[in-house]
mmCIF file of C-alpha atoms in Angstrom:
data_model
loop_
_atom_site.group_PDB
_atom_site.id
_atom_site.type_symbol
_atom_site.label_atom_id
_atom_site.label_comp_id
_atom_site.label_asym_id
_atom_site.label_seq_id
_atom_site.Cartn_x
_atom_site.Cartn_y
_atom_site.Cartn_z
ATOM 1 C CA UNK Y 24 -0.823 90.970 -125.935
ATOM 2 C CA UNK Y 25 -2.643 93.911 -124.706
ATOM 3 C CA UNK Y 26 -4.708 96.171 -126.857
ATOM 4 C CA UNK Y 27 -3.118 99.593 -126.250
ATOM 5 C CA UNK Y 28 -5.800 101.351 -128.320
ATOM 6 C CA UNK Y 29 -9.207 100.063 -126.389
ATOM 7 C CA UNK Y 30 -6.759 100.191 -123.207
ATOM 8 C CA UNK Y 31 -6.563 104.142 -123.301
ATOM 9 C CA UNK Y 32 -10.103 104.115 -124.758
ATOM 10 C CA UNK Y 33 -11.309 102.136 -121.656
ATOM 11 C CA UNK Y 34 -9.360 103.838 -119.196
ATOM 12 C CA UNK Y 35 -10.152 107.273 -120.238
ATOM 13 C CA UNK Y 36 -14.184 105.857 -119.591
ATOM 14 C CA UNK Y 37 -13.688 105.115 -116.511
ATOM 15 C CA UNK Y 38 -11.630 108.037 -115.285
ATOM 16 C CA UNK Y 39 -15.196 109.917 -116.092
ATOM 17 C CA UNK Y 40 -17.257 107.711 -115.468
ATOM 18 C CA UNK Y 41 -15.944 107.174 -111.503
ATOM 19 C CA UNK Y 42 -15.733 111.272 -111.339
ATOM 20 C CA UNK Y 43 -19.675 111.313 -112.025
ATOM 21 C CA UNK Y 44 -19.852 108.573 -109.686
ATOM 22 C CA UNK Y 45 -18.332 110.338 -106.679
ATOM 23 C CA UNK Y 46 -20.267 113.917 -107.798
ATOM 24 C CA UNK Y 47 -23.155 111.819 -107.802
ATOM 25 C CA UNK Y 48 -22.141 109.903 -104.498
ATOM 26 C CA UNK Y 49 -22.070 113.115 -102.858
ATOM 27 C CA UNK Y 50 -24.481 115.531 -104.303
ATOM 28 C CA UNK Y 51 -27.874 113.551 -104.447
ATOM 29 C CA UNK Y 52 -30.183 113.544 -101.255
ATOM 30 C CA UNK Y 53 -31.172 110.948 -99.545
ATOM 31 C CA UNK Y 54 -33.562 109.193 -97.181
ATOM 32 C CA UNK Y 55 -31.993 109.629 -93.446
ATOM 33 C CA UNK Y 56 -31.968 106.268 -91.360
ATOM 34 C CA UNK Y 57 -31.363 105.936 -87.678
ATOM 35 C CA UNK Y 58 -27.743 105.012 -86.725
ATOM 36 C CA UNK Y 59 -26.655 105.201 -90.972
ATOM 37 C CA UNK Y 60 -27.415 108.779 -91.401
ATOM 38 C CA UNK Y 61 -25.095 109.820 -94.056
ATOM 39 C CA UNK Y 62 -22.821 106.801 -93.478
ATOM 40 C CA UNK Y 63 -25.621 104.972 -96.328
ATOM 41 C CA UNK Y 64 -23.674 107.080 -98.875
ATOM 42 C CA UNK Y 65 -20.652 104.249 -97.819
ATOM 43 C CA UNK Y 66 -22.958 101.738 -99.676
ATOM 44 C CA UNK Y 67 -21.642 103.465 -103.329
ATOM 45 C CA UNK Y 68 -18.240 102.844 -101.879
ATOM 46 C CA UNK Y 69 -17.559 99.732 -99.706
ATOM 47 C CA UNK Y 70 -19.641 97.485 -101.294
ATOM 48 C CA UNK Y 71 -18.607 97.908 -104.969
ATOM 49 C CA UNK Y 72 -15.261 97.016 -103.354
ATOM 50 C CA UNK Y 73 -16.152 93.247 -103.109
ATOM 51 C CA UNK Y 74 -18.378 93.192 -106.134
ATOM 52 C CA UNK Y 75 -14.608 93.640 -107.889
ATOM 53 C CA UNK Y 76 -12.479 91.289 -105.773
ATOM 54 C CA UNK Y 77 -15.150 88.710 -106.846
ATOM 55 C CA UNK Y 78 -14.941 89.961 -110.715
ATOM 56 C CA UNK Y 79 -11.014 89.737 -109.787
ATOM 57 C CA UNK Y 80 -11.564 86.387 -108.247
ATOM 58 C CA UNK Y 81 -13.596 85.360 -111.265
ATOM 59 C CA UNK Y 82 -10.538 86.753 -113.990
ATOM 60 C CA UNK Y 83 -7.757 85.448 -111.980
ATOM 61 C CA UNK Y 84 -9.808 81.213 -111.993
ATOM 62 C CA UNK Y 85 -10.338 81.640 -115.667
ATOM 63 C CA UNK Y 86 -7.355 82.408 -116.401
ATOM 64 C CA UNK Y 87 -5.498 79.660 -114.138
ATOM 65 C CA UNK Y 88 -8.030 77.509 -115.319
ATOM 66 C CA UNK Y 89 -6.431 78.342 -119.080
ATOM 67 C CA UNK Y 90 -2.861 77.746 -117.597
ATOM 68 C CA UNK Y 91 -3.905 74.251 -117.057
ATOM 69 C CA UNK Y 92 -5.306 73.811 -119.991
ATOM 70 C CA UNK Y 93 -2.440 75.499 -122.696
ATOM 71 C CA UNK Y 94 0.663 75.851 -120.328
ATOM 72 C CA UNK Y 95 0.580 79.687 -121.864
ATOM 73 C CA UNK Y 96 3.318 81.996 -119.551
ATOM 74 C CA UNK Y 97 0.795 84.941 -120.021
ATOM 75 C CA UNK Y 98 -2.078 83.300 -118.255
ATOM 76 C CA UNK Y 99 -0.321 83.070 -115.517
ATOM 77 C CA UNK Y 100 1.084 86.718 -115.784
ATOM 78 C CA UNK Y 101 -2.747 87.388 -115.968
ATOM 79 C CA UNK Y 102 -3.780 85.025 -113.355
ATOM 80 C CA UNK Y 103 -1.519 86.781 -110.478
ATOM 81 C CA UNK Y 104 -1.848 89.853 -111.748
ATOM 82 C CA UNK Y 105 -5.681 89.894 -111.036
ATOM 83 C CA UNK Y 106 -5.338 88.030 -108.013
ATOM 84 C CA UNK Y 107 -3.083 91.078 -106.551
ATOM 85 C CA UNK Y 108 -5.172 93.805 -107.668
ATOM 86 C CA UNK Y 109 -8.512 91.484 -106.537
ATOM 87 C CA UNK Y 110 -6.588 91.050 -103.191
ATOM 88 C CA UNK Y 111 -6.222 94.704 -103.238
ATOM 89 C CA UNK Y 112 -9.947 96.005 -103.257
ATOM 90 C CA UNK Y 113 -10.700 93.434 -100.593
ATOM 91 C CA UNK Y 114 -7.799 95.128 -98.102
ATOM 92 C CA UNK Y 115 -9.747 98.108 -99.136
ATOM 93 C CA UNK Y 116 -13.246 96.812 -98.653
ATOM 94 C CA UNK Y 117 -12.066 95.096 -95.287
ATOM 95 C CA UNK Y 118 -10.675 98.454 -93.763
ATOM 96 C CA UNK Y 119 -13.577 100.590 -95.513
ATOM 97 C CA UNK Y 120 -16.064 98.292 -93.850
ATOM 98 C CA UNK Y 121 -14.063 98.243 -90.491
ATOM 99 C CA UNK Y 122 -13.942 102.066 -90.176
ATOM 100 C CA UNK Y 123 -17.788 102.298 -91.198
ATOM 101 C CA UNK Y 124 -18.952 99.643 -88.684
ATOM 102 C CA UNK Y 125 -16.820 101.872 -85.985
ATOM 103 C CA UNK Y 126 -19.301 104.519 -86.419
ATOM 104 C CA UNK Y 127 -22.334 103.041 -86.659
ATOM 105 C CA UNK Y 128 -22.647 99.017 -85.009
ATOM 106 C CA UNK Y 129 -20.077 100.120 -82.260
ATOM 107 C CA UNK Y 130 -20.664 103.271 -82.040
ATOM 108 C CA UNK Y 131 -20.127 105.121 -78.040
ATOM 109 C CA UNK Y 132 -18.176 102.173 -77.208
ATOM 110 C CA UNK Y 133 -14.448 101.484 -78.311
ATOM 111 C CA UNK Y 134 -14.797 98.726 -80.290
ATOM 112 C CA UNK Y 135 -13.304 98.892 -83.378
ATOM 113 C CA UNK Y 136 -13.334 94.693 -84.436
ATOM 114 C CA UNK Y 137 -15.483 92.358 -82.791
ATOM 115 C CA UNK Y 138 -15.223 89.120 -84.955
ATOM 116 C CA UNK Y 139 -18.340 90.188 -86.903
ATOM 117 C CA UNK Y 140 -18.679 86.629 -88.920
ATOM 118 C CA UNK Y 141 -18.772 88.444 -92.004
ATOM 119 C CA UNK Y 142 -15.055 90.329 -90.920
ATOM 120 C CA UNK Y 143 -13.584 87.156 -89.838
ATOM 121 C CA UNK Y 144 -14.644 85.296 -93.078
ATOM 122 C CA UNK Y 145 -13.370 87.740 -95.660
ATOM 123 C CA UNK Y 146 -10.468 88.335 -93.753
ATOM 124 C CA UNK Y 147 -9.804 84.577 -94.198
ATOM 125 C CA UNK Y 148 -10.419 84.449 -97.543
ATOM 126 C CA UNK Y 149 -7.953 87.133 -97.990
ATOM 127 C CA UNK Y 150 -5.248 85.012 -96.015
ATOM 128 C CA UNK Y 151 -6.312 82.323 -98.712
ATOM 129 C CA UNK Y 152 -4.874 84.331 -101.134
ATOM 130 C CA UNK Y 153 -1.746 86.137 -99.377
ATOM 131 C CA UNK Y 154 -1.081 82.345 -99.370
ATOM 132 C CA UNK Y 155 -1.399 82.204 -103.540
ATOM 133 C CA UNK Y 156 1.727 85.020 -103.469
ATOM 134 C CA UNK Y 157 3.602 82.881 -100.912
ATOM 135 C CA UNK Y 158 3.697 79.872 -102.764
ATOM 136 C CA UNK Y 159 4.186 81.628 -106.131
ATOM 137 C CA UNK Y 160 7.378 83.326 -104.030
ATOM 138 C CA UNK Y 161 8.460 79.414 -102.886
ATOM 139 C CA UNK Y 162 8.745 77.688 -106.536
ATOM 140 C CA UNK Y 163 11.477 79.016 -108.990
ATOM 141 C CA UNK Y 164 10.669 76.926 -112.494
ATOM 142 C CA UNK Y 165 8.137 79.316 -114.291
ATOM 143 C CA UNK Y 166 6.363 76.858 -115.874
ATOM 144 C CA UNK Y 167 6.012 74.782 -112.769
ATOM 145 C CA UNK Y 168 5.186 77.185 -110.572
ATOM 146 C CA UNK Y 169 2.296 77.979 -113.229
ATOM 147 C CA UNK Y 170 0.613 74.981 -112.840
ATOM 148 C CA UNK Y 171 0.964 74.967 -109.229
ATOM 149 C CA UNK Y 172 0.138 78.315 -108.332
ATOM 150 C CA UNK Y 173 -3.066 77.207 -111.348
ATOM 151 C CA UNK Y 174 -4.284 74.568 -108.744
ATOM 152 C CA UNK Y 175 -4.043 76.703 -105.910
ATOM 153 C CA UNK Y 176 -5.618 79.674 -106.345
ATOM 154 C CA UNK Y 177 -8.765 77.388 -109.035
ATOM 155 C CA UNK Y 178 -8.850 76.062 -104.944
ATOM 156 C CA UNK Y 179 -8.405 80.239 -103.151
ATOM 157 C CA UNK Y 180 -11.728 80.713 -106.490
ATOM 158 C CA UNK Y 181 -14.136 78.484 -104.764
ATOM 159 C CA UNK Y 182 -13.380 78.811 -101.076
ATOM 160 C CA UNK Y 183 -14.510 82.372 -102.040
ATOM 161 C CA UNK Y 184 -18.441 82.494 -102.634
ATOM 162 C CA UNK Y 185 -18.725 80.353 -99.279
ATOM 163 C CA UNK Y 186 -16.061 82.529 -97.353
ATOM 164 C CA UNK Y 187 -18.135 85.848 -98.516
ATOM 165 C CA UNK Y 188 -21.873 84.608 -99.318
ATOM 166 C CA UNK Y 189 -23.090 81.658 -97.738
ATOM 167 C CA UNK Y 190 -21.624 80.872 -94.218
ATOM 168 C CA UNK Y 191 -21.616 84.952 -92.934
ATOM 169 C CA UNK Y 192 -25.339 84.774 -94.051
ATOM 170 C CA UNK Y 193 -25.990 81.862 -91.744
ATOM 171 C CA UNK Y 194 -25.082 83.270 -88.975
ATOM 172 C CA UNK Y 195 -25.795 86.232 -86.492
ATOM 173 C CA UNK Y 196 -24.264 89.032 -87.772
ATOM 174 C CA UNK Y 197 -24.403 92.760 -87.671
ATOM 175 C CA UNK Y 198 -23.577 93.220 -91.678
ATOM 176 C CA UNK Y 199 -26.949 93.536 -93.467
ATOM 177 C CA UNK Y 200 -27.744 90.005 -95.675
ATOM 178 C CA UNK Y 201 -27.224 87.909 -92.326
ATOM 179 C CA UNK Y 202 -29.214 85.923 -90.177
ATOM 180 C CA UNK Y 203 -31.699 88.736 -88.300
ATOM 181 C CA UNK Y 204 -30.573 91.501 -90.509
ATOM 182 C CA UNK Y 205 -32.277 92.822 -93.216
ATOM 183 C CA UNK Y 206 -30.376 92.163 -97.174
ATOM 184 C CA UNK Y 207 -29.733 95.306 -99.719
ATOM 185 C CA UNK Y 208 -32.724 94.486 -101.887
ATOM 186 C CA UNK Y 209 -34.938 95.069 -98.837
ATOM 187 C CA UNK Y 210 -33.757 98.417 -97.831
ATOM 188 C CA UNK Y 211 -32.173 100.064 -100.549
ATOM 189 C CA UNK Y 212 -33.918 103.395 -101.422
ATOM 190 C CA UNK Y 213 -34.222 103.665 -105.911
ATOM 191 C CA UNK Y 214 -31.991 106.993 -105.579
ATOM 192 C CA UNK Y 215 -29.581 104.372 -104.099
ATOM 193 C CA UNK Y 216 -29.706 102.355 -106.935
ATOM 194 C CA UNK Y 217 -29.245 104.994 -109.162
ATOM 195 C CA UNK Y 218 -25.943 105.422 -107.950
ATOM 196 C CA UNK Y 219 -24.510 102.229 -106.363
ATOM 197 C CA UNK Y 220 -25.362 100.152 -109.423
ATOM 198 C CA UNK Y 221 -23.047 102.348 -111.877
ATOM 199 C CA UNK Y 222 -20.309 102.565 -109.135
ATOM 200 C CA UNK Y 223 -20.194 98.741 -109.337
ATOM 201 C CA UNK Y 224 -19.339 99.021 -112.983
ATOM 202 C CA UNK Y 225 -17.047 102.019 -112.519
ATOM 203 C CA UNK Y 226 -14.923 100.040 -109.782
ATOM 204 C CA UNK Y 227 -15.074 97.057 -111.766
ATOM 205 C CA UNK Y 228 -13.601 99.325 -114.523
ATOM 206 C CA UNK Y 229 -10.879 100.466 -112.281
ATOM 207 C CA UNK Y 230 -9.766 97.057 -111.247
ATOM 208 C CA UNK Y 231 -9.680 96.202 -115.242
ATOM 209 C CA UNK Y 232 -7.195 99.358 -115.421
ATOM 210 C CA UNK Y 233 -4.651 98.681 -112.843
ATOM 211 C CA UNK Y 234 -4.982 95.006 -113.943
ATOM 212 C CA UNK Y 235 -3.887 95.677 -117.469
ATOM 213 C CA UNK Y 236 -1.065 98.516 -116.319
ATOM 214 C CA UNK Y 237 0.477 95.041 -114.818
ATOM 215 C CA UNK Y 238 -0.129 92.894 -116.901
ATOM 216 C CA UNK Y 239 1.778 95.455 -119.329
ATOM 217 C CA UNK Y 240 4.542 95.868 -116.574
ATOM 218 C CA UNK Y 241 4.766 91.882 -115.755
ATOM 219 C CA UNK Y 242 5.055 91.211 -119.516
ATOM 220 C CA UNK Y 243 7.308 93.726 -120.333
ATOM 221 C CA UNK Y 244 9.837 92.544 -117.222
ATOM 222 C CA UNK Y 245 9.029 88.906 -118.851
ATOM 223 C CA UNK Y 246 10.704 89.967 -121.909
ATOM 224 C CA UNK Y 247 13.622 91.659 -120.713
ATOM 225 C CA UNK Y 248 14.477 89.288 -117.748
ATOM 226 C CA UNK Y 249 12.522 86.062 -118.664
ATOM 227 C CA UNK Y 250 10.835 86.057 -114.949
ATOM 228 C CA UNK Y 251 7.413 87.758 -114.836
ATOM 229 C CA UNK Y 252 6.870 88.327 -111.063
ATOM 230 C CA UNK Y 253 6.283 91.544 -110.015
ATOM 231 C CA UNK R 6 -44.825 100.612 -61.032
ATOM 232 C CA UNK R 7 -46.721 103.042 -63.380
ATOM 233 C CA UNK R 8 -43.312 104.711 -64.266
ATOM 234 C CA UNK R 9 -41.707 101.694 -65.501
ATOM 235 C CA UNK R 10 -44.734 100.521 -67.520
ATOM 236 C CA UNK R 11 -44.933 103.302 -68.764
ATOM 237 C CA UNK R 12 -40.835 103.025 -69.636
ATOM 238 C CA UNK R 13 -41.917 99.362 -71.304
ATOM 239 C CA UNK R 14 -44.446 100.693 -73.482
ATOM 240 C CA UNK R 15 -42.110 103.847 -74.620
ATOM 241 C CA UNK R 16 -39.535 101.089 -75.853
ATOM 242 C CA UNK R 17 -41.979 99.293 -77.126
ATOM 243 C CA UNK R 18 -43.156 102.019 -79.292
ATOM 244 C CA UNK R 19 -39.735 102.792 -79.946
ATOM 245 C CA UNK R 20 -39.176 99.335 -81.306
ATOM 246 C CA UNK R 21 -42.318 99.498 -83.603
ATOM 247 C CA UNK R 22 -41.616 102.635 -85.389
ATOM 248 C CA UNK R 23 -37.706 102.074 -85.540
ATOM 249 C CA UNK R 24 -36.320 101.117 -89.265
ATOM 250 C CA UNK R 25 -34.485 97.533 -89.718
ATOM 251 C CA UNK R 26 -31.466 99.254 -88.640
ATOM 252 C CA UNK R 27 -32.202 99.992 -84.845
ATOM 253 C CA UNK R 28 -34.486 97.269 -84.206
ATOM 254 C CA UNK R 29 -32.147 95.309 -82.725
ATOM 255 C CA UNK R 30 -30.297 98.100 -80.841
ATOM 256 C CA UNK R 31 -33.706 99.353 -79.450
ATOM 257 C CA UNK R 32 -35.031 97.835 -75.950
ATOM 258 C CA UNK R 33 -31.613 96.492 -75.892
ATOM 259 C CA UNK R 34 -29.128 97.959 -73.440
ATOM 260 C CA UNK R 35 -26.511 99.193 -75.072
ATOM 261 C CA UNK R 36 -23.535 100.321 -73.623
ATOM 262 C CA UNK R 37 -22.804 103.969 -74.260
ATOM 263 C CA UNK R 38 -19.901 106.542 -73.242
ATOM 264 C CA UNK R 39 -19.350 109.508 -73.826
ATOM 265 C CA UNK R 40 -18.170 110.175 -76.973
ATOM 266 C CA UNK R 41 -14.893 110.656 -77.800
ATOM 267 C CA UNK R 42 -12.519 113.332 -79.567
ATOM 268 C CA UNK R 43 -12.486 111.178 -82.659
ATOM 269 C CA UNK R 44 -16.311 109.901 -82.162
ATOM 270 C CA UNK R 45 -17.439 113.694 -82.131
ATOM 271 C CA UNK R 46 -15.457 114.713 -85.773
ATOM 272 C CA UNK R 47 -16.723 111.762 -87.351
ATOM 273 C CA UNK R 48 -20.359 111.936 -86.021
ATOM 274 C CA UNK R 49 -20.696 115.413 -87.189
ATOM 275 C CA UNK R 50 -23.322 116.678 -89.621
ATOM 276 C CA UNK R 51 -25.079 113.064 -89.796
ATOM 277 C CA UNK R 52 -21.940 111.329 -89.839
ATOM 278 C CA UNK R 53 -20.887 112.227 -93.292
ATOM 279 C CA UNK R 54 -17.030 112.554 -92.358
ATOM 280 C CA UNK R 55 -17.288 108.583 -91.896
ATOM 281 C CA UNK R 56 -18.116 108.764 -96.347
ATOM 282 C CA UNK R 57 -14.867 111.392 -96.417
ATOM 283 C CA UNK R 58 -12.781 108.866 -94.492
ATOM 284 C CA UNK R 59 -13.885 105.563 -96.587
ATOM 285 C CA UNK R 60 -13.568 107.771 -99.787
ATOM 286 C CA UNK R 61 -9.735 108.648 -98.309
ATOM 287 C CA UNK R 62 -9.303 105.128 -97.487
ATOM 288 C CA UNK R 63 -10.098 103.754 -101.302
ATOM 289 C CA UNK R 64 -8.157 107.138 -102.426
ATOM 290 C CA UNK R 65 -4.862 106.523 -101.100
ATOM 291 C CA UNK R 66 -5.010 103.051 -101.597
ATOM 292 C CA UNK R 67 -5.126 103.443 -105.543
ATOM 293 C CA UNK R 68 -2.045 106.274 -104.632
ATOM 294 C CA UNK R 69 -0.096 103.309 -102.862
ATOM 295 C CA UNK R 70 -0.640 100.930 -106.076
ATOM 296 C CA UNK R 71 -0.220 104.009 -108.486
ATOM 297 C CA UNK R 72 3.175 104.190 -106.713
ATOM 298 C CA UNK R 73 4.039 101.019 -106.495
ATOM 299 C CA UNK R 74 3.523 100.221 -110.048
ATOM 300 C CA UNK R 75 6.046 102.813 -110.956
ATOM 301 C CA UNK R 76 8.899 101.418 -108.639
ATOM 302 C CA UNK R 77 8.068 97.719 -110.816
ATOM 303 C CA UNK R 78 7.932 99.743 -113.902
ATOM 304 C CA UNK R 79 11.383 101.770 -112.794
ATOM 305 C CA UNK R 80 13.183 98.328 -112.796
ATOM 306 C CA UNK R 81 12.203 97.349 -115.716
ATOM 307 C CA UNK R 82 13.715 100.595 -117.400
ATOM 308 C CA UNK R 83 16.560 100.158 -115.531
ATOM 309 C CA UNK R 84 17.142 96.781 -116.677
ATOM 310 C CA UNK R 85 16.388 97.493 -120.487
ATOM 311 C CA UNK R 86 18.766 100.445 -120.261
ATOM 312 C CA UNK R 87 21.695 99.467 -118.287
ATOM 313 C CA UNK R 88 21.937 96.124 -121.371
ATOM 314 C CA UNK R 89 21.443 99.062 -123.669
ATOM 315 C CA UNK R 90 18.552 97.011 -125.424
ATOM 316 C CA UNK R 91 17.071 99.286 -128.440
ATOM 317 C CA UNK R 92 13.979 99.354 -129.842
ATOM 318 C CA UNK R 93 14.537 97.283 -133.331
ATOM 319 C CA UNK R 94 15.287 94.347 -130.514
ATOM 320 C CA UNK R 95 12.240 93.256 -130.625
ATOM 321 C CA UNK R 96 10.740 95.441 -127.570
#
């Protein structure tokens, strides 16, 4: 079921891999802008954060979308489980990006949420999916509430890319990429690059970690108790 | 008259040589207090303590799954040992 061998291998990778990320995070200069100052450095931080719930997002659909497909108990063990970790780096992308807008958009005031559109909408994607684990919670039969829960959250998979890319991006909003505001590719200094680009793949690492560590724990609580939910 | 031309042009000027960022705070009025106790920790030495805080945030997030995790895993011991379940049973 899960490859213990390239699991260690792959964890031990990123374990390293993230380390050099932070040194680097940290440690290399760069250009100072008005109102980011140092805050910039967030970029290697917050933003990987949703490049993972949407490779989350993207794990969790296939898999449902396999559920569907084969009826197979362990998609759907793989389906939640990436759903909850996915669900997981958005919280910590939402309150990231909440503490770093305190500092910099409303900064000398004490505004701490505004209804930035880009805030709202991820926030209400997230509520999309809180509502995945409450229906899971609602239907007993497993392999009813597989297919179910399989329609559902194929639905929570393409609310996403309109919740986070293309309605925020219509409209006037503080968060760089909107309407009036200028996108990363615009801005972004190469030393950025340098580092934000591997952080990306050492999150996305990360999330494949405590994915599997679940996936190990959910099928290992299927065996002994014949319900998977964890 | 001359004085606030001359203000017009200044935030003018301002406006020009600002980066995306502050275009759209400059010229504009913004509304600023004093900062506060928290404001002036976190705005210190360029603002990096707002990076230490975000880096904290992600940090003890992965602690509160890392801990979590262990409490599912827990039961799951539990369970195999309290039915005494060895491992020839096909575990």
């Amino acid at each position: 079921m899960v490859n213990l061998r390239r699991y260690t291998l792959v964890r031990n990778l990123v374990l390293l891999w993230v380390t050099g990320v932070i040194l680097a995070a940290f440690l290399l200069d760069i250009p100072r802008i008005n109102i980011l100052e140092h805050t910039a450095r967030n970029l290697y931080f917050h933003v990987p954060m949703w490049f993972t719930m949407m490779a989350a997002v993207f794990v969790s659909a296939y898999h449902s979308f396999q559920v569907l497909r084969s009826d197979d108990l362990v998609r759907d063990i793989r389906a939640l489980q990436a759903a909850r970790v996915g669900a997981f780096f958005g919280i910590l992308g939402l309150v990231t990006g909440i503490v770093w807008s305190k500092y910099t958009w409303y900064v000398g005031t004490d505004v701490w949420w505004n209804f930035d559109p880009r805030q709202s909408m991820v926030s209400l994607q997230l509520l999309i999916y809180g509502a995945y684990f409450v229906l899971r919670g609602a239907l007993d039969d497993p392999s009813k509430r597989a297919r179910i829960a399989a329609v559902y959250n194929l639905f929570a998979a393409t609310t996403t890319p309109f919740l986070l890319y293309v309605i925020p991006r219509q409209m006037d909003s503080l968060h760089p990429g909107a309407e009036g505001n200028p996108a990363f590719s615009e801005i972004t200094h190469p030393v950025m690059r340098l580092v934000f680009y591997p952080a990306i793949i050492g999150f996305i690492g990360l999330f494949w970690v405590l994915y599997t560590q679940r996936v190990r724990t959910a099928l290992l609580k299927l065996r002994t108790t014949h319900d998977p939910e964890l | 008259m001359s004085l606030s031309l001359t203000l017009l042009t200044d935030i003018q000027d301002q406006a020009a040589q600002s980066t995306a960022y502050d275009s759209i705070w400059a010229g504009g009025a913004v509304p600023t207090q004093e900062y506060s106790g928290l404001e002036q920790v976190m705005l210190a030495h360029d603002k990096l303590y707002v990076v230490l805080a975000v880096v904290l945030i992600i940090w003890f997030g992965i602690v509160i799954l890392l801990l979590r995790n262990d409490a599912r895993l827990k039961a799951v011991e539990r369970t195999i040992e309290e039915r005494g379940i060895r491992s020839d049973d096909g575990l």
